[in-house]
Amino acid sequence: MQNKLKVGIIGMGVGESHIEGFQRHSGCEVVALCDFSDDKFRMCNEKYPHMKITMNDDDILQDTEIDIVSIASYDNYHYEQIIKALGNEKHVFVEKPLCMYESEAIEIREQIKSNPDLKLSSNLILRQSPRFLYVKNLIEEETFGELYYLESDYNYGRINKITDGWRGKLNFYSVVYGGGVHVVDLLLWLTGETIVEVFSYGNNISTKNSRFKYNDFVVSILKFKSGIVGKTACNMGCAFPHFHTLAVYGTKATFVNGFDKGLLFESRTHNDKPTVITEEYPGVEKGDLLLNFVDSIINNKQLIVDVDDVFRTMSVCFAMEKSMNLSKAVKVTYL
Ligand SMILES: NC(=O)c1ccc[n+]([C@@H]2O[C@H](COP(=O)([O-])OP(=O)(O)OC[C@H]3O[C@@H](n4cnc5c(N)ncnc54)[C@H](O)[C@@H]3O)[C@@H](O)[C@H]2O)c1
């Protein structure tokens, strides 16, 4: 009991589901929760009376007893909380996005480099979706032949979260960092490839009469090093349920994701029926990466989303945002 790693979680929205995720690993225990809202503070005190409950994140970030900090605060707080946590020798699991600006990511990268024993990961959860794992396996078995085009859109389906919630109240919000990051990571992970250049356009037609002042839609063409072309759209204003589209085109097969099933086409004629892929989608809970995260600390297990993955994905997202603002192609600078 005494040797268990102690966990503190900041932000009790999606962060509440981190509790259950950590509880799956017998080598750690959640000892502290933080939320600066009165309602959540009250809820935590009632629901988790055996834990330390606080409204001040420093009570977790500076607590010398705590080994792991899980950050699920609003996006604009991630950077400062990560820097403080790493500075106080804590492992960090952070909700996406890692941070809001490239300069912040550079600083976090430097801090990690100077303390390589600390683990950092981010909740890029699509890597654990059974259906996408199945597709990755098909790619590795070369069922697709040679890949040449992949597309994946992040259809948010919850427009009110950007027009009425905290996202629209921030001084800056990027739908690329806040949502697109998931599908960028999906394409990088599926292909195991590098994206070298991006070209993005955006608009805010869906939310122009709301308080949300940023583009709610960003579409990007992605140029991979090998010649593969990709496309992602971060579509936060769509009249469509929450969904991650995915299409993978290779010389021998094509996969298209649907709600209940995916379809794998291995023929160019109408008469040949595609194979129906019934692996669950999304089939993941928000805390599903935490068992592996704790295992990486205790048993040095390979991280499902390691620190390089986090920076690789963020680097592409920074280039996408930059390209949209400059209206020209931008080469990806890997941090
Ligand atoms: N991985 C995913 O798929 C996924 C899904 C949803 C949200 N998220 C991320 O999780 C984070 C939180 O989003 P959410 O949807 O849970 O929001 P939310 O509004 O539902 O909950 C956030 C909670 O954190 C508290 N909070 C925010 N900043 C705080 C701070 N500095 N100190 C203490 N408490 C703080 C708020 O009071 C609120 O209760 C965001 O970064 C978001 O991008 C990730």
mmCIF file of C-alpha atoms and ligand atoms in Angstrom:
data_model
loop_
_atom_site.group_PDB
_atom_site.id
_atom_site.type_symbol
_atom_site.label_atom_id
_atom_site.label_comp_id
_atom_site.label_asym_id
_atom_site.label_seq_id
_atom_site.Cartn_x
_atom_site.Cartn_y
_atom_site.Cartn_z
ATOM 1 C CA MET A 1 0.000 0.000 0.000
ATOM 2 C CA GLN A 2 2.794 2.382 0.966
ATOM 3 C CA ASN A 3 4.642 1.902 -2.295
ATOM 4 C CA LYS A 4 1.690 2.715 -4.490
ATOM 5 C CA LEU A 5 2.151 5.689 -6.780
ATOM 6 C CA LYS A 6 -0.018 8.596 -5.685
ATOM 7 C CA VAL A 7 -2.167 10.302 -8.297
ATOM 8 C CA GLY A 8 -3.742 13.762 -8.320
ATOM 9 C CA ILE A 9 -6.261 14.795 -10.982
ATOM 10 C CA ILE A 10 -7.041 18.386 -12.015
ATOM 11 C CA GLY A 11 -10.407 19.125 -13.650
ATOM 12 C CA MET A 12 -13.476 17.031 -12.958
ATOM 13 C CA GLY A 13 -15.195 16.978 -16.336
ATOM 14 C CA VAL A 14 -13.600 14.265 -18.422
ATOM 15 C CA GLY A 15 -11.042 14.092 -15.584
ATOM 16 C CA GLU A 16 -13.556 12.264 -13.403
ATOM 17 C CA SER A 17 -13.316 9.300 -15.769
ATOM 18 C CA HIS A 18 -9.549 9.263 -15.136
ATOM 19 C CA ILE A 19 -10.278 8.074 -11.586
ATOM 20 C CA GLU A 20 -11.682 4.796 -12.842
ATOM 21 C CA GLY A 21 -8.839 4.492 -15.365
ATOM 22 C CA PHE A 22 -6.183 4.776 -12.653
ATOM 23 C CA GLN A 23 -8.116 2.447 -10.357
ATOM 24 C CA ARG A 24 -7.615 -0.348 -12.873
ATOM 25 C CA HIS A 25 -3.915 -0.444 -11.921
ATOM 26 C CA SER A 26 -3.163 -1.878 -8.498
ATOM 27 C CA GLY A 27 0.162 -0.037 -8.397
ATOM 28 C CA CYS A 28 -1.349 3.399 -7.942
ATOM 29 C CA GLU A 29 -4.061 5.162 -5.996
ATOM 30 C CA VAL A 30 -5.905 8.398 -6.663
ATOM 31 C CA VAL A 31 -5.414 10.520 -3.558
ATOM 32 C CA ALA A 32 -6.338 14.061 -4.633
ATOM 33 C CA LEU A 33 -8.834 15.797 -6.893
ATOM 34 C CA CYS A 34 -8.960 19.460 -7.886
ATOM 35 C CA ASP A 35 -11.686 21.550 -9.462
ATOM 36 C CA PHE A 36 -12.102 25.296 -9.121
ATOM 37 C CA SER A 37 -15.874 25.256 -9.596
ATOM 38 C CA ASP A 38 -18.024 25.313 -6.441
ATOM 39 C CA ASP A 39 -20.373 22.652 -7.783
ATOM 40 C CA LYS A 40 -17.614 20.215 -8.676
ATOM 41 C CA PHE A 41 -15.814 20.880 -5.383
ATOM 42 C CA ARG A 42 -19.007 20.003 -3.515
ATOM 43 C CA MET A 43 -19.667 16.948 -5.704
ATOM 44 C CA CYS A 44 -16.128 15.636 -5.120
ATOM 45 C CA ASN A 45 -16.365 16.068 -1.364
ATOM 46 C CA GLU A 46 -19.608 14.087 -1.304
ATOM 47 C CA LYS A 47 -18.599 11.393 -3.777
ATOM 48 C CA TYR A 48 -14.917 10.909 -2.868
ATOM 49 C CA PRO A 49 -14.711 11.596 0.894
ATOM 50 C CA HIS A 50 -11.522 9.553 1.291
ATOM 51 C CA MET A 51 -9.569 11.779 -1.126
ATOM 52 C CA LYS A 52 -8.041 15.215 -0.647
ATOM 53 C CA ILE A 53 -10.338 17.659 -2.466
ATOM 54 C CA THR A 54 -9.102 21.106 -3.396
ATOM 55 C CA MET A 55 -9.950 24.087 -5.582
ATOM 56 C CA ASN A 56 -6.310 25.112 -5.965
ATOM 57 C CA ASP A 57 -4.216 23.185 -8.500
ATOM 58 C CA ASP A 58 -1.014 24.029 -6.585
ATOM 59 C CA ASP A 59 -2.229 21.728 -3.806
ATOM 60 C CA ILE A 60 -1.665 18.903 -6.263
ATOM 61 C CA LEU A 61 1.214 20.296 -8.323
ATOM 62 C CA GLN A 62 3.308 21.070 -5.243
ATOM 63 C CA ASP A 63 2.308 18.104 -3.099
ATOM 64 C CA THR A 64 5.521 16.155 -2.561
ATOM 65 C CA GLU A 65 3.518 12.967 -1.905
ATOM 66 C CA ILE A 66 2.043 12.969 -5.403
ATOM 67 C CA ASP A 67 3.886 11.077 -8.160
ATOM 68 C CA ILE A 68 1.482 11.423 -11.099
ATOM 69 C CA VAL A 69 -0.575 14.431 -12.160
ATOM 70 C CA SER A 70 -3.439 13.932 -14.552
ATOM 71 C CA ILE A 71 -4.427 17.206 -16.200
ATOM 72 C CA ALA A 72 -7.988 17.588 -17.461
ATOM 73 C CA SER A 73 -8.404 21.327 -16.966
ATOM 74 C CA TYR A 74 -9.404 23.781 -19.729
ATOM 75 C CA ASP A 75 -6.893 23.836 -22.595
ATOM 76 C CA ASN A 76 -5.424 27.211 -21.598
ATOM 77 C CA TYR A 77 -4.196 25.853 -18.236
ATOM 78 C CA HIS A 78 -2.414 22.760 -19.547
ATOM 79 C CA TYR A 79 0.939 24.406 -20.302
ATOM 80 C CA GLU A 80 1.454 26.010 -16.913
ATOM 81 C CA GLN A 81 0.270 22.922 -15.046
ATOM 82 C CA ILE A 82 2.558 20.644 -17.086
ATOM 83 C CA ILE A 83 5.576 22.898 -16.475
ATOM 84 C CA LYS A 84 4.884 22.996 -12.746
ATOM 85 C CA ALA A 85 4.249 19.261 -12.496
ATOM 86 C CA LEU A 86 7.431 18.353 -14.379
ATOM 87 C CA GLY A 87 9.372 20.929 -12.370
ATOM 88 C CA ASN A 88 8.192 19.155 -9.224
ATOM 89 C CA GLU A 89 9.307 15.763 -10.582
ATOM 90 C CA LYS A 90 5.877 14.395 -11.374
ATOM 91 C CA HIS A 91 4.837 12.201 -14.278
ATOM 92 C CA VAL A 92 2.203 13.886 -16.425
ATOM 93 C CA PHE A 93 -0.807 12.554 -18.234
ATOM 94 C CA VAL A 94 -2.514 15.436 -20.009
ATOM 95 C CA GLU A 95 -5.774 15.613 -21.884
ATOM 96 C CA LYS A 96 -5.442 16.760 -25.446
ATOM 97 C CA PRO A 97 -4.288 19.249 -26.512
ATOM 98 C CA LEU A 98 -0.869 19.283 -24.886
ATOM 99 C CA CYS A 99 -0.950 23.095 -24.940
ATOM 100 C CA MET A 100 -2.183 26.065 -26.974
ATOM 101 C CA TYR A 101 0.947 27.525 -28.599
ATOM 102 C CA GLU A 102 4.066 26.201 -30.306
ATOM 103 C CA SER A 103 6.288 28.263 -27.974
ATOM 104 C CA GLU A 104 4.708 26.469 -24.999
ATOM 105 C CA ALA A 105 5.311 23.065 -26.592
ATOM 106 C CA ILE A 106 8.974 23.986 -27.146
ATOM 107 C CA GLU A 107 9.336 24.828 -23.474
ATOM 108 C CA ILE A 108 7.643 21.602 -22.374
ATOM 109 C CA ARG A 109 9.906 19.646 -24.720
ATOM 110 C CA GLU A 110 12.990 21.261 -23.173
ATOM 111 C CA GLN A 111 11.798 20.455 -19.685
ATOM 112 C CA ILE A 112 11.141 16.821 -20.585
ATOM 113 C CA LYS A 113 14.591 16.563 -22.189
ATOM 114 C CA SER A 114 16.208 17.790 -19.004
ATOM 115 C CA ASN A 115 14.298 15.212 -16.968
ATOM 116 C CA PRO A 116 14.009 12.124 -19.210
ATOM 117 C CA ASP A 117 12.983 9.806 -16.366
ATOM 118 C CA LEU A 118 9.608 11.493 -16.170
ATOM 119 C CA LYS A 119 6.825 10.117 -18.357
ATOM 120 C CA LEU A 120 4.495 12.321 -20.343
ATOM 121 C CA SER A 121 1.548 11.139 -22.361
ATOM 122 C CA SER A 122 -1.680 12.568 -23.740
ATOM 123 C CA ASN A 123 -5.180 11.183 -24.143
ATOM 124 C CA LEU A 124 -5.030 10.400 -27.872
ATOM 125 C CA ILE A 125 -7.495 7.649 -27.317
ATOM 126 C CA LEU A 126 -8.410 6.606 -30.872
ATOM 127 C CA ARG A 127 -5.343 4.354 -30.881
ATOM 128 C CA GLN A 128 -7.293 2.069 -28.543
ATOM 129 C CA SER A 129 -10.454 1.835 -30.638
ATOM 130 C CA PRO A 130 -10.921 -1.850 -31.539
ATOM 131 C CA ARG A 131 -12.005 -0.985 -35.078
ATOM 132 C CA PHE A 132 -9.005 1.236 -35.731
ATOM 133 C CA LEU A 133 -6.679 -1.342 -34.172
ATOM 134 C CA TYR A 134 -8.151 -3.825 -36.635
ATOM 135 C CA VAL A 135 -7.447 -1.465 -39.546
ATOM 136 C CA LYS A 136 -3.888 -0.922 -38.311
ATOM 137 C CA ASN A 137 -3.408 -4.656 -38.277
ATOM 138 C CA LEU A 138 -4.707 -4.906 -41.857
ATOM 139 C CA ILE A 139 -2.201 -2.226 -42.885
ATOM 140 C CA GLU A 140 0.637 -4.103 -41.200
ATOM 141 C CA GLU A 141 -0.414 -7.358 -42.903
ATOM 142 C CA GLU A 142 -0.282 -5.423 -46.209
ATOM 143 C CA THR A 143 -3.933 -6.167 -47.020
ATOM 144 C CA PHE A 144 -4.089 -2.678 -48.556
ATOM 145 C CA GLY A 145 -1.040 -3.159 -50.748
ATOM 146 C CA GLU A 146 0.634 0.235 -50.973
ATOM 147 C CA LEU A 147 -1.196 3.057 -49.201
ATOM 148 C CA TYR A 148 -1.685 6.229 -51.238
ATOM 149 C CA TYR A 149 -4.541 8.197 -49.634
ATOM 150 C CA LEU A 150 -6.105 8.409 -46.160
ATOM 151 C CA GLU A 151 -8.749 10.748 -44.891
ATOM 152 C CA SER A 152 -10.195 11.211 -41.449
ATOM 153 C CA ASP A 153 -12.603 13.904 -40.266
ATOM 154 C CA TYR A 154 -13.405 14.848 -36.709
ATOM 155 C CA ASN A 155 -17.143 15.514 -36.728
ATOM 156 C CA TYR A 156 -17.768 17.033 -33.343
ATOM 157 C CA GLY A 157 -21.566 16.999 -33.242
ATOM 158 C CA ARG A 158 -21.701 19.158 -30.105
ATOM 159 C CA ILE A 159 -21.799 22.691 -31.469
ATOM 160 C CA ASN A 160 -23.144 24.049 -28.168
ATOM 161 C CA LYS A 161 -19.869 23.164 -26.452
ATOM 162 C CA ILE A 162 -18.072 25.770 -28.568
ATOM 163 C CA THR A 163 -20.852 28.365 -28.765
ATOM 164 C CA ASP A 164 -21.967 28.218 -25.106
ATOM 165 C CA GLY A 165 -19.212 26.451 -23.151
ATOM 166 C CA TRP A 166 -15.735 27.434 -21.962
ATOM 167 C CA ARG A 167 -14.119 26.818 -25.350
ATOM 168 C CA GLY A 168 -15.786 29.911 -26.824
ATOM 169 C CA LYS A 169 -14.787 32.056 -23.840
ATOM 170 C CA LEU A 170 -11.030 31.524 -24.122
ATOM 171 C CA ASN A 171 -8.783 34.228 -25.614
ATOM 172 C CA PHE A 172 -7.812 31.684 -28.230
ATOM 173 C CA TYR A 173 -9.249 28.327 -29.201
ATOM 174 C CA SER A 174 -8.184 26.070 -32.042
ATOM 175 C CA VAL A 175 -10.499 23.358 -33.324
ATOM 176 C CA VAL A 176 -7.384 21.757 -34.787
ATOM 177 C CA TYR A 177 -5.752 21.435 -31.374
ATOM 178 C CA GLY A 178 -9.028 20.757 -29.548
ATOM 179 C CA GLY A 179 -10.421 18.102 -31.892
ATOM 180 C CA GLY A 180 -8.424 17.645 -35.082
ATOM 181 C CA VAL A 181 -5.519 16.436 -32.982
ATOM 182 C CA HIS A 182 -7.331 13.093 -32.591
ATOM 183 C CA VAL A 183 -7.575 12.389 -36.319
ATOM 184 C CA VAL A 184 -4.084 13.726 -37.088
ATOM 185 C CA ASP A 185 -2.764 11.295 -34.502
ATOM 186 C CA LEU A 186 -4.899 8.525 -36.005
ATOM 187 C CA LEU A 187 -3.367 9.039 -39.462
ATOM 188 C CA LEU A 188 0.194 9.253 -38.131
ATOM 189 C CA TRP A 189 -0.300 6.131 -36.029
ATOM 190 C CA LEU A 190 -2.012 4.094 -38.783
ATOM 191 C CA THR A 191 0.617 4.866 -41.392
ATOM 192 C CA GLY A 192 3.662 5.037 -39.094
ATOM 193 C CA GLU A 193 4.701 7.809 -41.495
ATOM 194 C CA THR A 194 5.849 11.408 -41.317
ATOM 195 C CA ILE A 195 3.746 14.326 -42.571
ATOM 196 C CA VAL A 196 6.091 16.844 -44.167
ATOM 197 C CA GLU A 197 3.765 19.620 -45.375
ATOM 198 C CA VAL A 198 0.175 20.773 -44.885
ATOM 199 C CA PHE A 199 -2.241 23.173 -46.536
ATOM 200 C CA SER A 200 -5.330 24.232 -44.582
ATOM 201 C CA TYR A 201 -8.418 26.347 -45.140
ATOM 202 C CA GLY A 202 -10.996 27.247 -42.535
ATOM 203 C CA ASN A 203 -14.246 29.112 -41.995
ATOM 204 C CA ASN A 204 -16.783 29.924 -39.316
ATOM 205 C CA ILE A 205 -20.014 29.806 -41.290
ATOM 206 C CA SER A 206 -21.678 27.442 -38.802
ATOM 207 C CA THR A 207 -21.077 29.621 -35.757
ATOM 208 C CA LYS A 208 -20.720 33.141 -37.185
ATOM 209 C CA ASN A 209 -23.669 34.491 -35.200
ATOM 210 C CA SER A 210 -22.468 33.049 -31.911
ATOM 211 C CA ARG A 211 -19.950 34.012 -29.249
ATOM 212 C CA PHE A 212 -17.421 31.592 -30.750
ATOM 213 C CA LYS A 213 -14.968 33.818 -32.634
ATOM 214 C CA TYR A 214 -12.637 31.307 -34.219
ATOM 215 C CA ASN A 215 -12.947 29.043 -37.238
ATOM 216 C CA ASP A 216 -15.153 26.093 -36.346
ATOM 217 C CA PHE A 217 -14.168 24.254 -39.538
ATOM 218 C CA VAL A 218 -10.635 23.575 -40.785
ATOM 219 C CA VAL A 219 -9.795 21.246 -43.644
ATOM 220 C CA SER A 220 -6.204 20.248 -44.374
ATOM 221 C CA ILE A 221 -4.370 18.424 -47.128
ATOM 222 C CA LEU A 222 -1.426 16.512 -45.725
ATOM 223 C CA LYS A 223 1.659 15.528 -47.701
ATOM 224 C CA PHE A 224 3.417 12.467 -46.305
ATOM 225 C CA LYS A 225 7.127 11.854 -46.786
ATOM 226 C CA SER A 226 6.547 8.663 -48.829
ATOM 227 C CA GLY A 227 4.145 10.359 -51.231
ATOM 228 C CA ILE A 228 0.918 9.328 -49.476
ATOM 229 C CA VAL A 229 -1.633 12.151 -49.426
ATOM 230 C CA GLY A 230 -3.985 12.696 -46.500
ATOM 231 C CA LYS A 231 -6.947 14.886 -45.674
ATOM 232 C CA THR A 232 -8.424 15.817 -42.326
ATOM 233 C CA ALA A 233 -11.288 18.094 -41.400
ATOM 234 C CA CYS A 234 -11.896 19.443 -37.911
ATOM 235 C CA ASN A 235 -15.612 19.999 -38.136
ATOM 236 C CA MET A 236 -16.906 21.415 -34.874
ATOM 237 C CA GLY A 237 -20.067 23.041 -36.226
ATOM 238 C CA CYS A 238 -21.422 20.116 -38.207
ATOM 239 C CA ALA A 239 -25.041 18.943 -38.151
ATOM 240 C CA PHE A 240 -23.876 15.387 -37.659
ATOM 241 C CA PRO A 241 -23.389 13.213 -34.559
ATOM 242 C CA HIS A 242 -19.976 12.868 -32.932
ATOM 243 C CA PHE A 243 -17.994 10.679 -35.317
ATOM 244 C CA HIS A 244 -14.534 10.016 -36.698
ATOM 245 C CA THR A 245 -14.710 9.332 -40.414
ATOM 246 C CA LEU A 246 -11.895 7.220 -41.758
ATOM 247 C CA ALA A 247 -11.123 6.078 -45.269
ATOM 248 C CA VAL A 248 -7.924 4.230 -46.117
ATOM 249 C CA TYR A 249 -7.043 3.702 -49.774
ATOM 250 C CA GLY A 250 -4.347 1.298 -50.886
ATOM 251 C CA THR A 251 -3.492 -0.308 -54.214
ATOM 252 C CA LYS A 252 -5.267 -3.546 -53.201
ATOM 253 C CA ALA A 253 -8.032 -2.522 -50.785
ATOM 254 C CA THR A 254 -10.064 0.320 -49.334
ATOM 255 C CA PHE A 255 -11.561 0.690 -45.866
ATOM 256 C CA VAL A 256 -14.433 3.042 -45.052
ATOM 257 C CA ASN A 257 -15.640 3.575 -41.490
ATOM 258 C CA GLY A 258 -19.353 3.717 -40.640
ATOM 259 C CA PHE A 259 -21.264 3.987 -37.367
ATOM 260 C CA ASP A 260 -22.176 0.323 -36.860
ATOM 261 C CA LYS A 261 -19.628 -1.254 -39.120
ATOM 262 C CA GLY A 262 -16.684 -0.598 -41.352
ATOM 263 C CA LEU A 263 -16.430 -1.890 -44.918
ATOM 264 C CA LEU A 264 -13.344 -3.376 -46.489
ATOM 265 C CA PHE A 265 -13.399 -3.380 -50.294
ATOM 266 C CA GLU A 266 -10.925 -5.681 -52.005
ATOM 267 C CA SER A 267 -12.423 -5.529 -55.468
ATOM 268 C CA ARG A 268 -13.155 -2.818 -58.029
ATOM 269 C CA THR A 269 -16.484 -4.300 -59.177
ATOM 270 C CA HIS A 270 -19.993 -3.753 -57.784
ATOM 271 C CA ASN A 271 -20.815 -7.465 -57.676
ATOM 272 C CA ASP A 272 -18.141 -8.336 -55.128
ATOM 273 C CA LYS A 273 -19.435 -7.513 -51.679
ATOM 274 C CA PRO A 274 -17.089 -5.794 -49.227
ATOM 275 C CA THR A 275 -16.104 -7.507 -45.986
ATOM 276 C CA VAL A 276 -18.050 -6.138 -43.041
ATOM 277 C CA ILE A 277 -15.833 -5.114 -40.134
ATOM 278 C CA THR A 278 -17.789 -5.313 -36.896
ATOM 279 C CA GLU A 279 -15.065 -4.527 -34.375
ATOM 280 C CA GLU A 280 -16.409 -1.975 -31.949
ATOM 281 C CA TYR A 281 -16.168 1.723 -32.724
ATOM 282 C CA PRO A 282 -15.268 3.829 -30.880
ATOM 283 C CA GLY A 283 -15.288 1.172 -28.124
ATOM 284 C CA VAL A 284 -13.007 3.190 -25.852
ATOM 285 C CA GLU A 285 -13.481 4.948 -22.525
ATOM 286 C CA LYS A 286 -11.652 8.175 -21.718
ATOM 287 C CA GLY A 287 -9.525 6.484 -19.047
ATOM 288 C CA ASP A 288 -8.418 3.544 -21.195
ATOM 289 C CA LEU A 289 -4.817 4.693 -21.702
ATOM 290 C CA LEU A 290 -4.121 5.070 -17.985
ATOM 291 C CA LEU A 291 -3.406 1.432 -17.171
ATOM 292 C CA ASN A 292 -0.642 1.505 -19.778
ATOM 293 C CA PHE A 293 0.580 4.902 -18.521
ATOM 294 C CA VAL A 294 1.027 3.620 -14.965
ATOM 295 C CA ASP A 295 2.614 0.425 -16.298
ATOM 296 C CA SER A 296 5.129 2.516 -18.237
ATOM 297 C CA ILE A 297 6.201 4.132 -14.965
ATOM 298 C CA ILE A 298 6.250 1.024 -12.801
ATOM 299 C CA ASN A 299 7.321 -1.654 -15.292
ATOM 300 C CA ASN A 300 8.912 0.472 -18.006
ATOM 301 C CA LYS A 301 6.263 -0.800 -20.399
ATOM 302 C CA GLN A 302 6.184 0.784 -23.868
ATOM 303 C CA LEU A 303 3.734 3.698 -23.881
ATOM 304 C CA ILE A 304 0.814 3.451 -26.311
ATOM 305 C CA VAL A 305 1.162 7.230 -26.780
ATOM 306 C CA ASP A 306 4.738 8.173 -25.970
ATOM 307 C CA VAL A 307 6.250 11.614 -25.599
ATOM 308 C CA ASP A 308 7.490 11.667 -29.207
ATOM 309 C CA ASP A 309 4.015 10.741 -30.459
ATOM 310 C CA VAL A 310 2.539 13.656 -28.517
ATOM 311 C CA PHE A 311 5.001 16.172 -29.990
ATOM 312 C CA ARG A 312 4.794 14.700 -33.493
ATOM 313 C CA THR A 313 1.027 15.100 -33.549
ATOM 314 C CA MET A 314 1.113 18.579 -32.023
ATOM 315 C CA SER A 315 3.795 19.653 -34.544
ATOM 316 C CA VAL A 316 1.487 18.759 -37.440
ATOM 317 C CA CYS A 317 -1.402 20.584 -35.734
ATOM 318 C CA PHE A 318 0.710 23.723 -35.269
ATOM 319 C CA ALA A 319 1.549 23.647 -38.991
ATOM 320 C CA MET A 320 -2.149 23.226 -39.877
ATOM 321 C CA GLU A 321 -3.178 26.241 -37.809
ATOM 322 C CA LYS A 322 -0.286 28.269 -39.268
ATOM 323 C CA SER A 323 -1.189 27.294 -42.830
ATOM 324 C CA MET A 324 -4.803 28.319 -42.344
ATOM 325 C CA ASN A 325 -3.734 31.722 -41.022
ATOM 326 C CA LEU A 326 -1.145 32.302 -43.783
ATOM 327 C CA SER A 327 -3.240 30.783 -46.608
ATOM 328 C CA LYS A 328 -0.260 28.886 -47.908
ATOM 329 C CA ALA A 329 1.413 25.502 -47.593
ATOM 330 C CA VAL A 330 3.514 25.124 -44.455
ATOM 331 C CA LYS A 331 6.289 22.607 -43.839
ATOM 332 C CA VAL A 332 5.972 20.773 -40.551
ATOM 333 C CA THR A 333 8.672 21.625 -38.027
ATOM 334 C CA TYR A 334 8.984 18.670 -35.665
ATOM 335 C CA LEU A 335 9.530 19.738 -32.084
HETATM 336 N N1 LIG B 1 -9.509 12.901 -24.856
HETATM 337 C C1 LIG B 1 -10.711 13.283 -25.214
HETATM 338 O O1 LIG B 1 -11.333 12.697 -26.086
HETATM 339 C C2 LIG B 1 -11.343 14.470 -24.521
HETATM 340 C C3 LIG B 1 -12.729 14.591 -24.443
HETATM 341 C C4 LIG B 1 -13.262 15.699 -23.796
HETATM 342 C C5 LIG B 1 -12.436 16.666 -23.272
HETATM 343 N N2 LIG B 1 -11.090 16.534 -23.380
HETATM 344 C C6 LIG B 1 -10.185 17.567 -22.832
HETATM 345 O O2 LIG B 1 -10.323 17.603 -21.422
HETATM 346 C C7 LIG B 1 -10.161 18.931 -20.944
HETATM 347 C C8 LIG B 1 -11.388 19.300 -20.126
HETATM 348 O O3 LIG B 1 -12.516 19.282 -20.979
HETATM 349 P P1 LIG B 1 -13.940 18.809 -20.446
HETATM 350 O O4 LIG B 1 -14.733 18.459 -21.650
HETATM 351 O O5 LIG B 1 -13.783 17.810 -19.385
HETATM 352 O O6 LIG B 1 -14.480 20.168 -19.834
HETATM 353 P P2 LIG B 1 -15.575 20.295 -18.684
HETATM 354 O O7 LIG B 1 -16.010 21.722 -18.683
HETATM 355 O O8 LIG B 1 -16.587 19.236 -18.807
HETATM 356 O O9 LIG B 1 -14.773 20.007 -17.338
HETATM 357 C C9 LIG B 1 -13.600 20.684 -17.013
HETATM 358 C C10 LIG B 1 -13.582 20.849 -15.496
HETATM 359 O O10 LIG B 1 -12.288 21.290 -15.124
HETATM 360 C C11 LIG B 1 -12.401 22.365 -14.191
HETATM 361 N N3 LIG B 1 -11.205 23.192 -14.394
HETATM 362 C C12 LIG B 1 -10.816 23.771 -15.554
HETATM 363 N N4 LIG B 1 -9.643 24.388 -15.392
HETATM 364 C C13 LIG B 1 -9.280 24.202 -14.097
HETATM 365 C C14 LIG B 1 -8.166 24.588 -13.331
HETATM 366 N N5 LIG B 1 -7.168 25.324 -13.851
HETATM 367 N N6 LIG B 1 -8.119 24.233 -12.027
HETATM 368 C C15 LIG B 1 -9.121 23.511 -11.482
HETATM 369 N N7 LIG B 1 -10.210 23.104 -12.156
HETATM 370 C C16 LIG B 1 -10.281 23.438 -13.460
HETATM 371 C C17 LIG B 1 -13.705 23.054 -14.540
HETATM 372 O O11 LIG B 1 -14.245 23.732 -13.423
HETATM 373 C C18 LIG B 1 -14.570 21.885 -14.986
HETATM 374 O O12 LIG B 1 -15.302 21.331 -13.913
HETATM 375 C C19 LIG B 1 -9.947 19.800 -22.174
HETATM 376 O O13 LIG B 1 -8.586 20.022 -22.375
HETATM 377 C C20 LIG B 1 -10.510 18.959 -23.308
HETATM 378 O O14 LIG B 1 -9.894 19.224 -24.552
HETATM 379 C C21 LIG B 1 -10.539 15.453 -23.977
#
